Coordinates of C-alpha atoms in Angstrom, one line a residue:
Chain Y
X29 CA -22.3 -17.6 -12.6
X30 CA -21.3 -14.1 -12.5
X31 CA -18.5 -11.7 -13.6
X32 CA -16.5 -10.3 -10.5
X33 CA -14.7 -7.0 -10.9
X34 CA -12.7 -5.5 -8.1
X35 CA -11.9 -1.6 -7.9
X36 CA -11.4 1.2 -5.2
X37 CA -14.1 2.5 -2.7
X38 CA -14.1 5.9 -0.5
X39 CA -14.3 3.5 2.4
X40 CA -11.3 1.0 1.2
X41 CA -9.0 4.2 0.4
X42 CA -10.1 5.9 3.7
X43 CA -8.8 2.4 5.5
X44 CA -6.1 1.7 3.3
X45 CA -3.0 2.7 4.9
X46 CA -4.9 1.5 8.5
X47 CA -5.8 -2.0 7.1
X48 CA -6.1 -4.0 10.3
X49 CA -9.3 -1.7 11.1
X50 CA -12.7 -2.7 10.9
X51 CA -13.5 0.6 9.0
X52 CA -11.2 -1.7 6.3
X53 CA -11.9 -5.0 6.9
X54 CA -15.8 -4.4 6.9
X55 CA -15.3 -2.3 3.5
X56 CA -13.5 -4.9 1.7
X57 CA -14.8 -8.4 2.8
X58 CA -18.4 -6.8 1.1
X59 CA -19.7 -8.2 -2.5
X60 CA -22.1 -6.3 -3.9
X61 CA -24.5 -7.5 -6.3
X62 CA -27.6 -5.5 -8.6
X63 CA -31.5 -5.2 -6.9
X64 CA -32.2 -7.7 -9.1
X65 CA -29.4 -10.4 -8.7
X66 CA -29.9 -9.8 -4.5
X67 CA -33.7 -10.4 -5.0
X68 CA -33.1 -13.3 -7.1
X69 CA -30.6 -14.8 -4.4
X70 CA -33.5 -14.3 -1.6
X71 CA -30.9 -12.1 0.4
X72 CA -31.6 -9.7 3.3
X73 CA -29.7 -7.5 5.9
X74 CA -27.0 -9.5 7.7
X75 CA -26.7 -12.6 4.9
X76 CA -23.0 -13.6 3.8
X77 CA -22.2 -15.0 0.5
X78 CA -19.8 -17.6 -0.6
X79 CA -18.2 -16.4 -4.0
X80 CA -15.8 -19.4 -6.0
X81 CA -14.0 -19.3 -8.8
X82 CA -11.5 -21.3 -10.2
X83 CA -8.1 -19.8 -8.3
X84 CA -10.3 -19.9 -4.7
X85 CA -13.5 -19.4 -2.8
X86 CA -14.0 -16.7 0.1
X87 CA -17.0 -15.6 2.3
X88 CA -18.2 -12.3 2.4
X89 CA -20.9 -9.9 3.3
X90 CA -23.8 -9.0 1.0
X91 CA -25.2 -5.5 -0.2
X92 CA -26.4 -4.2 -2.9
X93 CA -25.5 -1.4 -5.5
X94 CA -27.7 0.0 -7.8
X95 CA -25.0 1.2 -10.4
X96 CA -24.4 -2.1 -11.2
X97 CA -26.0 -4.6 -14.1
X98 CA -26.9 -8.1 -13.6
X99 CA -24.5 -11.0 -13.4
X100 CA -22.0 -8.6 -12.3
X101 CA -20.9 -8.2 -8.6
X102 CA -18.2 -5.6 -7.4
X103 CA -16.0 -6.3 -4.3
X104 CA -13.6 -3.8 -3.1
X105 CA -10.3 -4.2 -3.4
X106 CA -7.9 -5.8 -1.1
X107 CA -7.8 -9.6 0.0
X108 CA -10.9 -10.7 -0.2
X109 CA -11.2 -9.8 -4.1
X110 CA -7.5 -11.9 -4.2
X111 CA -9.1 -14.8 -3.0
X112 CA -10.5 -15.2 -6.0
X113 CA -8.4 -13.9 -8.2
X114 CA -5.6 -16.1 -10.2
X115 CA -1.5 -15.3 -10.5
X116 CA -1.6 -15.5 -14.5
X117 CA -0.3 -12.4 -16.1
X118 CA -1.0 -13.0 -19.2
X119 CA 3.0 -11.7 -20.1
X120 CA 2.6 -8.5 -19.0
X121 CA 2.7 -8.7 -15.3
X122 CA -0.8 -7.7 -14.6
X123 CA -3.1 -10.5 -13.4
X124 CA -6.9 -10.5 -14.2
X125 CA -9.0 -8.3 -10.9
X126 CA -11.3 -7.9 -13.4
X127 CA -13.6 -9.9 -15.3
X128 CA -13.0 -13.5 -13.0
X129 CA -15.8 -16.0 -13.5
X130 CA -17.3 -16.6 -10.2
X131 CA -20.0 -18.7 -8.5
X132 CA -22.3 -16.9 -6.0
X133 CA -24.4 -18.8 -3.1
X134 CA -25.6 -17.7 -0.1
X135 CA -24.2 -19.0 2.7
X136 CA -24.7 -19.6 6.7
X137 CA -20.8 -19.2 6.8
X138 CA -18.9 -16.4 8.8
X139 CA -16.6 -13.7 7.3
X140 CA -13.2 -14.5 8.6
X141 CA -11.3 -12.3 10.7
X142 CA -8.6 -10.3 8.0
X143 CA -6.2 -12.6 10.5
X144 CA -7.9 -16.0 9.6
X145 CA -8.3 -15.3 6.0
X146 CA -4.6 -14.4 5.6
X147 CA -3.4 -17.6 7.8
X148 CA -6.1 -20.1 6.0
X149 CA -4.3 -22.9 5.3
X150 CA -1.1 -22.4 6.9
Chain L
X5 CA 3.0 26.0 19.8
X6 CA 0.4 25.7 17.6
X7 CA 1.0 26.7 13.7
X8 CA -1.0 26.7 10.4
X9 CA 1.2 25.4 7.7
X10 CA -0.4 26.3 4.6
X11 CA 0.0 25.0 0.8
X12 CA 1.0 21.1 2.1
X13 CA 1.0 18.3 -0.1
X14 CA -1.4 15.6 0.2
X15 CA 0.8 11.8 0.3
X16 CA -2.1 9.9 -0.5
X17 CA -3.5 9.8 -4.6
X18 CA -1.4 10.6 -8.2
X19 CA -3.6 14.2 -7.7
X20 CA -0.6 14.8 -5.1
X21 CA -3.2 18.1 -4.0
X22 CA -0.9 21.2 -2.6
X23 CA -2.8 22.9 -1.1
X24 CA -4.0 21.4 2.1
X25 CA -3.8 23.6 5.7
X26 CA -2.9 21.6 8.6
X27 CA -2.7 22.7 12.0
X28 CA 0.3 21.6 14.4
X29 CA 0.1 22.1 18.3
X30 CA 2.9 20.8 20.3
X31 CA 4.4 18.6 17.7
X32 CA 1.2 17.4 16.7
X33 CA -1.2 17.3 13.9
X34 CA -4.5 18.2 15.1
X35 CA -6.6 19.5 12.0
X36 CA -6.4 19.1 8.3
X37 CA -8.1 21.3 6.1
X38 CA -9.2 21.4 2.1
X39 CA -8.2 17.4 1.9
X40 CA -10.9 14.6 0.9
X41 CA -11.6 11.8 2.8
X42 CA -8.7 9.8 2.0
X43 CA -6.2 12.1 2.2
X44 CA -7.6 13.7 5.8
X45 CA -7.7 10.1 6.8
X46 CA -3.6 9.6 6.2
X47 CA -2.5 13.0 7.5
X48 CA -4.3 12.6 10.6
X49 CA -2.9 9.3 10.9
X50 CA -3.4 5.6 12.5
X51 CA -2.1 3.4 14.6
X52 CA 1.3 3.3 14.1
X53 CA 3.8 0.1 14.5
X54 CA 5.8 1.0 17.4
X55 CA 9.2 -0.9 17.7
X56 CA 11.4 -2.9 15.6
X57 CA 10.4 -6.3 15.1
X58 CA 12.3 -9.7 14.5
X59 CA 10.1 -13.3 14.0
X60 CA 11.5 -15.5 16.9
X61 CA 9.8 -19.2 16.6
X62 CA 6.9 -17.4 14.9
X63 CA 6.1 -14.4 16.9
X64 CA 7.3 -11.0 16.2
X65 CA 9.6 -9.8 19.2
X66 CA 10.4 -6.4 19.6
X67 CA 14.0 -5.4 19.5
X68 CA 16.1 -2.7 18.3
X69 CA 17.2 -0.7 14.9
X70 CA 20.4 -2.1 15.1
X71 CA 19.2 -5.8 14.8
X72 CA 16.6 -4.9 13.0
X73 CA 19.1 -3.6 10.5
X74 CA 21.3 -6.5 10.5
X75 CA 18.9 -9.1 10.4
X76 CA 17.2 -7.7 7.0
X77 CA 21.1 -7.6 5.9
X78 CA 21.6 -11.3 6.7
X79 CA 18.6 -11.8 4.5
X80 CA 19.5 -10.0 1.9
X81 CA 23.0 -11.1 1.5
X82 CA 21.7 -15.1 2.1
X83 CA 19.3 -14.7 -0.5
X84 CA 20.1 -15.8 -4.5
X85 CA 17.5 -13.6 -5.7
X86 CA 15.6 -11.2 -3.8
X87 CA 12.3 -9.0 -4.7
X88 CA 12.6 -5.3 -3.6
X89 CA 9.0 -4.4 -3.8
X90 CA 6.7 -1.2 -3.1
X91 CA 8.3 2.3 -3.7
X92 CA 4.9 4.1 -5.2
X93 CA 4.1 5.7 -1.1
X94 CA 7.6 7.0 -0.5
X95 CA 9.8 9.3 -2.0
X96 CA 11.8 9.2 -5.3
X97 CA 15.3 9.3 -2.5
X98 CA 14.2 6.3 -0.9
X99 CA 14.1 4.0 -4.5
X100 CA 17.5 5.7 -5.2
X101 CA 18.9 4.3 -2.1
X102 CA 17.3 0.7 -2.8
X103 CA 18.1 0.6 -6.0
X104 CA 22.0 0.7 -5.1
X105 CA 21.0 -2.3 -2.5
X106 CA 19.3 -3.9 -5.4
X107 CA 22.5 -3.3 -7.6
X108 CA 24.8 -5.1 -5.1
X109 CA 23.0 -8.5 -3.8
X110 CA 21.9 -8.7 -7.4
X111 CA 18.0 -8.3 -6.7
X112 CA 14.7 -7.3 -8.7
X113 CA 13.1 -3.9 -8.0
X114 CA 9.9 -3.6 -9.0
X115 CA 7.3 -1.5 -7.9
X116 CA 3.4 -1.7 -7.7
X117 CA 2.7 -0.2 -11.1
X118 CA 2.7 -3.6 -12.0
X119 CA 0.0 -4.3 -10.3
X120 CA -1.7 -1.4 -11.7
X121 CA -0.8 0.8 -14.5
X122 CA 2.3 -1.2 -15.4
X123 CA 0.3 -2.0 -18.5
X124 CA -0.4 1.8 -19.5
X125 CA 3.8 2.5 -19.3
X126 CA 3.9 -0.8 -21.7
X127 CA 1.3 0.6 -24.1
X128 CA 3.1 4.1 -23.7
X129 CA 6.4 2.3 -24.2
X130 CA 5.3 0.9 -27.6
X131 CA 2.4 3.4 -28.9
X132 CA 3.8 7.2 -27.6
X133 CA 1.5 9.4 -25.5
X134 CA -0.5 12.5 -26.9
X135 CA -0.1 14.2 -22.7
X136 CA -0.4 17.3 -21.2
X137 CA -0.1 19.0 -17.3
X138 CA -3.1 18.6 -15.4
X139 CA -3.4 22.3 -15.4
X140 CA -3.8 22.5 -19.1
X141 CA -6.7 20.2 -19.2
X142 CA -8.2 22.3 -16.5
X143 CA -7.3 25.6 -18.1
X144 CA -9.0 24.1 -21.5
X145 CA -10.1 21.0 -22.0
X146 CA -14.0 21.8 -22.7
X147 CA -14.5 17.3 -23.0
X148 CA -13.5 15.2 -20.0
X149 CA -14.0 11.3 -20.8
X150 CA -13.6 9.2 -17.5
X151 CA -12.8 5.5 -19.4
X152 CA -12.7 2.6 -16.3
X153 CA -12.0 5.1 -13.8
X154 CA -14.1 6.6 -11.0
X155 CA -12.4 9.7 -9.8
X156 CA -15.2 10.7 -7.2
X157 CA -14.1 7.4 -4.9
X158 CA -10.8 7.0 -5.8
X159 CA -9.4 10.6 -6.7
X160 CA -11.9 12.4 -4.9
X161 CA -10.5 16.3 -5.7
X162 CA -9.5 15.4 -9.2
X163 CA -12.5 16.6 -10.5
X164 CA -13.0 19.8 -9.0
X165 CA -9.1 20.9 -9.0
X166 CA -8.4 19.3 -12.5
X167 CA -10.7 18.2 -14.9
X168 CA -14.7 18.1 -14.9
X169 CA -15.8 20.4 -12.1
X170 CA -12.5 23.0 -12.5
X171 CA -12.7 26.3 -13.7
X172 CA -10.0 27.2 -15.9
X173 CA -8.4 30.1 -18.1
X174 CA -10.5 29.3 -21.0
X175 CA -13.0 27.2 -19.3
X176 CA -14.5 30.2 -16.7
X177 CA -17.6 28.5 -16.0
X178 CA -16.1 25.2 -15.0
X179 CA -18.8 22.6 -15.1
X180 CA -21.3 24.0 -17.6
X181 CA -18.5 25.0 -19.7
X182 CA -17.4 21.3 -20.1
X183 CA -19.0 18.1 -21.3
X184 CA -18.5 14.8 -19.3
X185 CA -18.5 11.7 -20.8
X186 CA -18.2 8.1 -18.7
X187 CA -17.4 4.8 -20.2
X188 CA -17.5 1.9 -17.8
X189 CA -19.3 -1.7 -17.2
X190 CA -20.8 -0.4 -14.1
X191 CA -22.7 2.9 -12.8
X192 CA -20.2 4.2 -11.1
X193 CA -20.5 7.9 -8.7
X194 CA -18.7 9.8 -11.6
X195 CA -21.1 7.9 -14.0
X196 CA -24.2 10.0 -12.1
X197 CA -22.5 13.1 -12.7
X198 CA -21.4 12.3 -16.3
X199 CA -23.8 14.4 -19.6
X200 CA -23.4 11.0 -20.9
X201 CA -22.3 7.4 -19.6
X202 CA -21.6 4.5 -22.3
X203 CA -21.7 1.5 -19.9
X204 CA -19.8 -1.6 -21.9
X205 CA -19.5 -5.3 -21.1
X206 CA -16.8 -6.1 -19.0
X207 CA -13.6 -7.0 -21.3
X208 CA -14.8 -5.0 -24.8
X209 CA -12.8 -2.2 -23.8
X210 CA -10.8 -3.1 -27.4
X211 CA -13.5 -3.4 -29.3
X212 CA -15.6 0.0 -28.4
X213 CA -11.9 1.4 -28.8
X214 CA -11.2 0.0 -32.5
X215 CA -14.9 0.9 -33.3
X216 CA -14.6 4.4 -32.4
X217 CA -11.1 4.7 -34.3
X218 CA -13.2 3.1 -37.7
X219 CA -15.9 6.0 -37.2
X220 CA -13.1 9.2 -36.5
X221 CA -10.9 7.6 -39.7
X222 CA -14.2 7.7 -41.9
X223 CA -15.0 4.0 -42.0
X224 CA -18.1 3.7 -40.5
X225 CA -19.6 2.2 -43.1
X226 CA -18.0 -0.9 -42.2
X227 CA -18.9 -1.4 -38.9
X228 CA -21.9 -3.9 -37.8
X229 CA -24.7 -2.5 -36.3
X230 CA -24.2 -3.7 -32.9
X231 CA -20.4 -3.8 -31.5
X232 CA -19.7 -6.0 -28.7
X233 CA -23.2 -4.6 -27.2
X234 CA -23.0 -1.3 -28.0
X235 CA -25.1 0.0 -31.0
X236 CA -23.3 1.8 -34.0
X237 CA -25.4 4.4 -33.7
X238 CA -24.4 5.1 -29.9
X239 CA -20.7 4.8 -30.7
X240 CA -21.5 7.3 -33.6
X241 CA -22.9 9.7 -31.3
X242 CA -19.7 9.4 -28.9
X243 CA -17.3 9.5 -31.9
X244 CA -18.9 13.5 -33.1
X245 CA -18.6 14.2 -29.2
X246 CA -14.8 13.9 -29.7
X247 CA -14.4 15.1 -32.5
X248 CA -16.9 18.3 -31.9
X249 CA -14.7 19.2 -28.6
X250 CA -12.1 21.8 -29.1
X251 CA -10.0 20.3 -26.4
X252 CA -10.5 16.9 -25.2
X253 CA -8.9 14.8 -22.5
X254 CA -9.4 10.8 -21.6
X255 CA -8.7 10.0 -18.3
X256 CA -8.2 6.4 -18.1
X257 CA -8.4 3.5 -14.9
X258 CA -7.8 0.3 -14.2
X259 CA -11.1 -0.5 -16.1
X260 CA -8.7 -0.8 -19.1
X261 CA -5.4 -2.6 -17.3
X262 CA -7.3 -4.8 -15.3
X263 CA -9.6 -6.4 -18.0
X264 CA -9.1 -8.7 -20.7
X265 CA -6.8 -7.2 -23.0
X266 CA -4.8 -5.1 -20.6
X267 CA -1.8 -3.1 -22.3
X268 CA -3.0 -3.6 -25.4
X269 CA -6.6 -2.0 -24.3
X270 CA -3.8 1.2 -23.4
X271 CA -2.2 0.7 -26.7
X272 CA -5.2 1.2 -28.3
X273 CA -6.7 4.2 -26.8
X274 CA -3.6 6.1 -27.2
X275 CA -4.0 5.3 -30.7
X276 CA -7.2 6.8 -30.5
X277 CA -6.4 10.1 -28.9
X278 CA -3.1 10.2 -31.6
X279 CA -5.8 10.0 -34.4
X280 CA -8.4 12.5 -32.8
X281 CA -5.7 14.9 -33.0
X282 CA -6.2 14.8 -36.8
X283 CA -9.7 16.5 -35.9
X284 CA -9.0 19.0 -32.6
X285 CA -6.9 18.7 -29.6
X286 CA -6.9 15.6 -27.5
X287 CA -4.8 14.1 -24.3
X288 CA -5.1 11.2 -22.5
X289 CA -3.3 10.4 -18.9
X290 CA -3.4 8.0 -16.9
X291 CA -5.0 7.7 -12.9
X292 CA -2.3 7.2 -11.0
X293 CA -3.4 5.7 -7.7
X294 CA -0.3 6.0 -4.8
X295 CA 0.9 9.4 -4.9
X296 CA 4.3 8.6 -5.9
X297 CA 4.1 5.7 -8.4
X298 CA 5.3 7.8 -11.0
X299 CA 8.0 9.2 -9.5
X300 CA 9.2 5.2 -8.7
X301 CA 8.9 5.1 -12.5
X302 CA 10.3 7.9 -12.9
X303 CA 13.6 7.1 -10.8
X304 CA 13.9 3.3 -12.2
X305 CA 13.9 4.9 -15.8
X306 CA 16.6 7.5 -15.1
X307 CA 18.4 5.1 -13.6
X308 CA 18.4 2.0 -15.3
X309 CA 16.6 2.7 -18.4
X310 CA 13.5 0.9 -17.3
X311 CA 10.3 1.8 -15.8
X312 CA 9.7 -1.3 -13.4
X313 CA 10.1 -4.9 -12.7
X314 CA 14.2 -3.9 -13.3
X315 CA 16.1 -7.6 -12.6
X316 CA 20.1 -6.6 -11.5
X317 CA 20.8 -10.2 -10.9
X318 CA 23.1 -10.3 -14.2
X319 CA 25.2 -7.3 -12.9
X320 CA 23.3 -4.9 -15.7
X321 CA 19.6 -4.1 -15.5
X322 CA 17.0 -6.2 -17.2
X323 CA 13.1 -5.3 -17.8
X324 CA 11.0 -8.2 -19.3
X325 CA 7.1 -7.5 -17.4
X326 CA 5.5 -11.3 -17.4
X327 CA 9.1 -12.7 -16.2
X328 CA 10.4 -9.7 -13.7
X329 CA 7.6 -8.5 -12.5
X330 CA 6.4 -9.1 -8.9
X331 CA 3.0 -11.5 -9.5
X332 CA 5.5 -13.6 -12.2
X333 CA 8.5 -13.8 -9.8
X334 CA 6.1 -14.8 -6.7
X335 CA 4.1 -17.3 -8.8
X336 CA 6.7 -19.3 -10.6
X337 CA 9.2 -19.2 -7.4
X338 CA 11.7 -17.0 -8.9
X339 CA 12.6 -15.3 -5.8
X340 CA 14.0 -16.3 -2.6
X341 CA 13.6 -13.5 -0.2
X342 CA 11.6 -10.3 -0.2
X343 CA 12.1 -6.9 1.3
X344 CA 8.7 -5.0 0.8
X345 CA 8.5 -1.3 1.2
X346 CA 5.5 1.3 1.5
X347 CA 2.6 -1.4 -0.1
X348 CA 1.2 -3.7 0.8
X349 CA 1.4 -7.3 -1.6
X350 CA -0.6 -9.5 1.4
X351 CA -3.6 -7.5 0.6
X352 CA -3.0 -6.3 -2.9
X353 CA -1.8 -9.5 -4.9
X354 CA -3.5 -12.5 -5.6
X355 CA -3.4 -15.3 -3.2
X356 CA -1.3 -17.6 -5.0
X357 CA 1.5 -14.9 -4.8
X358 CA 0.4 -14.3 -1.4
X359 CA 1.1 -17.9 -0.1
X360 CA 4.3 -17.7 -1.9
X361 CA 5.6 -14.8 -0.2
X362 CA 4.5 -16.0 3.0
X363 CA 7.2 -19.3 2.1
X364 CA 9.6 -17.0 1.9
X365 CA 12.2 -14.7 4.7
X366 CA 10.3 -11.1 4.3
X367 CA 11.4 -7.8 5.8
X368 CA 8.9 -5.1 5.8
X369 CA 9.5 -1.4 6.1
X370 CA 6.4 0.7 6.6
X371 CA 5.1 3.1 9.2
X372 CA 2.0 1.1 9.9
X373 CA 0.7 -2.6 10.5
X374 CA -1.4 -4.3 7.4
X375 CA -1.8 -8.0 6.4
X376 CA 2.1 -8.2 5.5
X377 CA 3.2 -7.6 8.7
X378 CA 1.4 -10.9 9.6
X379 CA 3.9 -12.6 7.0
X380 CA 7.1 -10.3 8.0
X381 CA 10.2 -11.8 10.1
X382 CA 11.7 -8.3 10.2
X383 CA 9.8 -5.2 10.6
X384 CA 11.4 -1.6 10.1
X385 CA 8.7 0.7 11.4
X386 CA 9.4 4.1 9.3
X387 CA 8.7 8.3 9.2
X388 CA 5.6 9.1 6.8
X389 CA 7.4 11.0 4.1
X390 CA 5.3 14.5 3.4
X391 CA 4.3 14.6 7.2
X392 CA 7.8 13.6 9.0
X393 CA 10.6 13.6 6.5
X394 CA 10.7 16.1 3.0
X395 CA 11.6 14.5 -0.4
X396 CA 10.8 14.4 -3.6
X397 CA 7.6 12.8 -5.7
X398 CA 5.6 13.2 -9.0
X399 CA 2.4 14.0 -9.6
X400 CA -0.1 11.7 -12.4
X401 CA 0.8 14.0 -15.2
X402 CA 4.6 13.8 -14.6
X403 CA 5.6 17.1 -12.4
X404 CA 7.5 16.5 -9.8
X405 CA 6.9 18.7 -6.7
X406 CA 9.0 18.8 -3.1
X407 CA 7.4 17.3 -0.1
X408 CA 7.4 19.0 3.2
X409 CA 8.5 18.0 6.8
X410 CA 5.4 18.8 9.2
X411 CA 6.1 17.4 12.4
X412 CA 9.3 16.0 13.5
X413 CA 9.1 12.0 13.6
X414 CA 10.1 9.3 16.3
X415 CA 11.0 7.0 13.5
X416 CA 13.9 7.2 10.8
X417 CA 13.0 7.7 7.2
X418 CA 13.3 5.2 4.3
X419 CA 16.2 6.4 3.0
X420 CA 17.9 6.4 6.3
X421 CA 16.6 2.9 6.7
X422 CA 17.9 1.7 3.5
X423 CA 21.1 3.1 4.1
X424 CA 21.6 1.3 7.0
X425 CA 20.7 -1.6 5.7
X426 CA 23.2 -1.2 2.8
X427 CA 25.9 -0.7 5.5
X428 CA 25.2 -4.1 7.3
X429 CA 25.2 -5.8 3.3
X430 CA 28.4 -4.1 3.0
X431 CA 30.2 -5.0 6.6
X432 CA 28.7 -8.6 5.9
X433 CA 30.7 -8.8 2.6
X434 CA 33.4 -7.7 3.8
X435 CA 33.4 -9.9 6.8
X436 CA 33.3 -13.0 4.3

């Protein structure tokens, strides 16, 4: 179990008005995790992981970023982060992109295409 | 022809930088100079949506203005209770014009401020803010605290034209003159540059906030040697920082409206920079993140009293965030059509509001393609305001400065869009 928080990147501003760009799309479908957490997880160049919580699950690419603690992972903002992110607002009209619960596994899955993430299930 | 146009605004961040070069030639922009990354990146510009669209058995078929117009009318005017969302990346005209729509087919404009310092104006709304210009901090404030933001990736010249790396009147030496101070849960690229960096757990923004109020109002003694991680010592240490500065300034993220807590995390710290003023001289502002989300504010407050999530389904404006706003509306299936302007809610809400605007008839007005496009029956392609059309929008701290035309645009602007779509509500009323 691990906390995800979700925030702005160089690389997600630099794609954000371009978002169907793979500049974007590569920037935000990336969960990064601590040294130690992507040790622990027996990850390597190229290895995707599969993130749930309890509003959704999504696949996405790993790396790692030293700034960050254990049992925290970052993912930049945009849909991916939604994925797992939950529509209560707590009566304020903010919902939670930061501090969501989630599970983290390595997985042989593929990052979807921004197209078949945003048309799952429909 | 080619021509330098000098002192141009930047349309992407709340730092609204003015004084970027760009070089035209033929019509065209072909250099930008003095912008970051991000802002370089939207004045150069992207792939752009070329034609009108209208969803025909689910494809998007191109066709003209005129349809485009009058289908996103027909919408409009079908709908109980539409959601007119966006407005933070275009200018303060454009929300005037939609607000009037809003006002006659009785829908709710909100903006994306909810969605990300919405909570800040609530705190604001119910605490007062100790502010200032972002060229008196950089004239004197000799303490920057960066509190859940990370200016270097997200604002990347507020630091050198503003706050921690600007010289200033009092402050000639810029960096050495000033101490930086970082609270965050991670180790963020301001946190590297920071004299000191508190990192917290994620969601104690409140408590390391009330903690350092106990130490500046003299009861230390009561606090317990740890708080929520963080020794008393530590917070101590921060605590004379603030006080010992003769000019301070928070800067504050998402860090705080994101997490657990959210307005009230904002409510707090402003209570904290009003009680710090008993000591010296401290402000506190907000990062704003489009470039003209506080002009939207701005222009909803002026107008209607309130700064967002404004409901005009009763005939007079109504503002209750949790029930109005955008996430709320989508979730509990408050709204039966959407027109979405300059934002993006595919990408930037979470999915469960996502799948319900995707039930719904959307229009979408925007000069480029993103993830809502894919959910859009009518698309407006539009002029980038600050590059193709002038108008008006407000920096973080509140001034509001003009925007210039650069190049002449193949596309209308917003408010010429909106317009035109108020004409086709108002032919189809009166047809009926």
């Amino acid at each position: 179990m691990a906390v995800m928080i979700s925030g702005r990147t160089l690389a997600q501003g630099a794609g954000c008005e371009d978002k169907m760009s793979p500049l974007y799309i590569n920037e935000v479908s990336c969960c990064y995790l601590s040294e130690e957490d992507y040790r622990a997880l027996g990850l390597s160049d190229g290895m995707n992981l599969l993130l749930t919580s309890p509003h959704g699950s999504a696949v996405l690419r790993a790396g790692v970023d030293r700034g960050l603690p254990q049992g925290m992972v970052f993912i930049p903002m945009g849909p991916w982060a939604n994925m797992l992110t939950g529509t209560d607002t707590k009566g304020c009209g903010m919902p939670g992109f930061k501090g969501v619960e989630v599970e983290v596994t390595p997985t042989d899955e593929k990052v979807l295409d921004i197209r078949e993430l945003m048309l799952r299930g429909r | 022809m080619r021509l330098q146009i000098e002192d141009v605004l930047c349309t992407f961040c709340g730092c609204l930088c003015d004084d970027i070069k760009v070089e035209v030639n033929e019509g065209r922009i072909e250099r930008v100079r003095g912008a970051c990354r991000l802002g370089s990146s939207k004045i150069m510009g992207h792939n752009r949506i070329k034609s009108p669209m209208i969803r025909v058995n689910g494809t998007l078929k191109e066709t003209s203005y005129e349809d485009a117009y009058r289908k996103a009318a027909e919408i409009l005017v079908s709908a109980k209770h539409p959601l007119l969302y966006g407005w933070a990346s275009t200018t303060c005209e454009a929300l005037k014009k939609g607000i009037i729509l809003a006002e006659e087919i009785g829908g709710v404009v909100d903006t994306t401020a909810t969605v990300c310092h919405g909570p800040s104006i609530i705190g604001i709304e119910e605490k007062g803010l100790v502010g200032s210009t972002l060229g008196q901090i950089k004239n004197r404030a000799d303490l920057i605290v960066f509190w859940g933001c990370n200016p270097s990736e997200a604002h990347p010249r507020h630091t050198l034209r503003y706050s921690s790396n600007a010289s200033g009147r009092f402050i000639p030496e810029g960096r050495k003159d000033r101490k930086v101070l970082v609270i965050d849960v991670r180790e963020t690229r301001t946190a590297r540059n920071a004299d000191r960096f508190l990192r917290i757990q994620p969601g104690t923004d409140y408590e390391i906030i009330s903690a350092l109020r106990m130490i500046i109002g003299g009861k230390a003694e009561s606090l317990p040697e740890d708080v929520a991680g963080v020794s008393k010592k530590e917070l101590i240490e921060i605590a004379e920082m603030m006080k010992s500065a003769k000019f301070g300034a928070i800067f504050f993220g998402l860090g705080l409206t994101h997490s657990r807590g959210r307005y009230k995390n904002v409510d707090n710290a402003l209570s904290l920079v009003s009680e710090l003023n008993s000591h010296t001289k401290f402000v506190i502002m907000a990062m704003r993140g489009h470039y003209n989300v506080t002009g939207a504010g701005q222009v909803l407050a002026w107008s209607s009293g309130y700064p967002m999530a404004v409901d005009y389904a009763r005939g007079a404006p109504y503002y209750n965030p949790g029930e109005t706003s955008c996430c709320d509306l989508l979730s509990r299936r408050d709204v039966d059509a959407a027109l979405i302007i300059a934002s993006d809610p595919a990408s930037n809400l979470p999915r469960g509001c996502v799948e319900a605007l995707a039930e719904m008839p959307v229009i979408q007005i925007d000069p480029f393609e993103n993830p809502t496009t894919l959910f859009a029956d009518v698309v407006i392609p539009s002029a980038i305001a600050g590059i193709e059309v002038e108008g008006t929008a407000y920096r973080m701290d509140g001034l509001s400065l003009r925007l210039r035309k650069l190049v002449d645009a193949e596309y209308p602007g917003d408010v010429e869009i909106l317009q035109a779509i108020l004409d086709n509500v108002r032919r189809l009323r009166d047809d009926n």
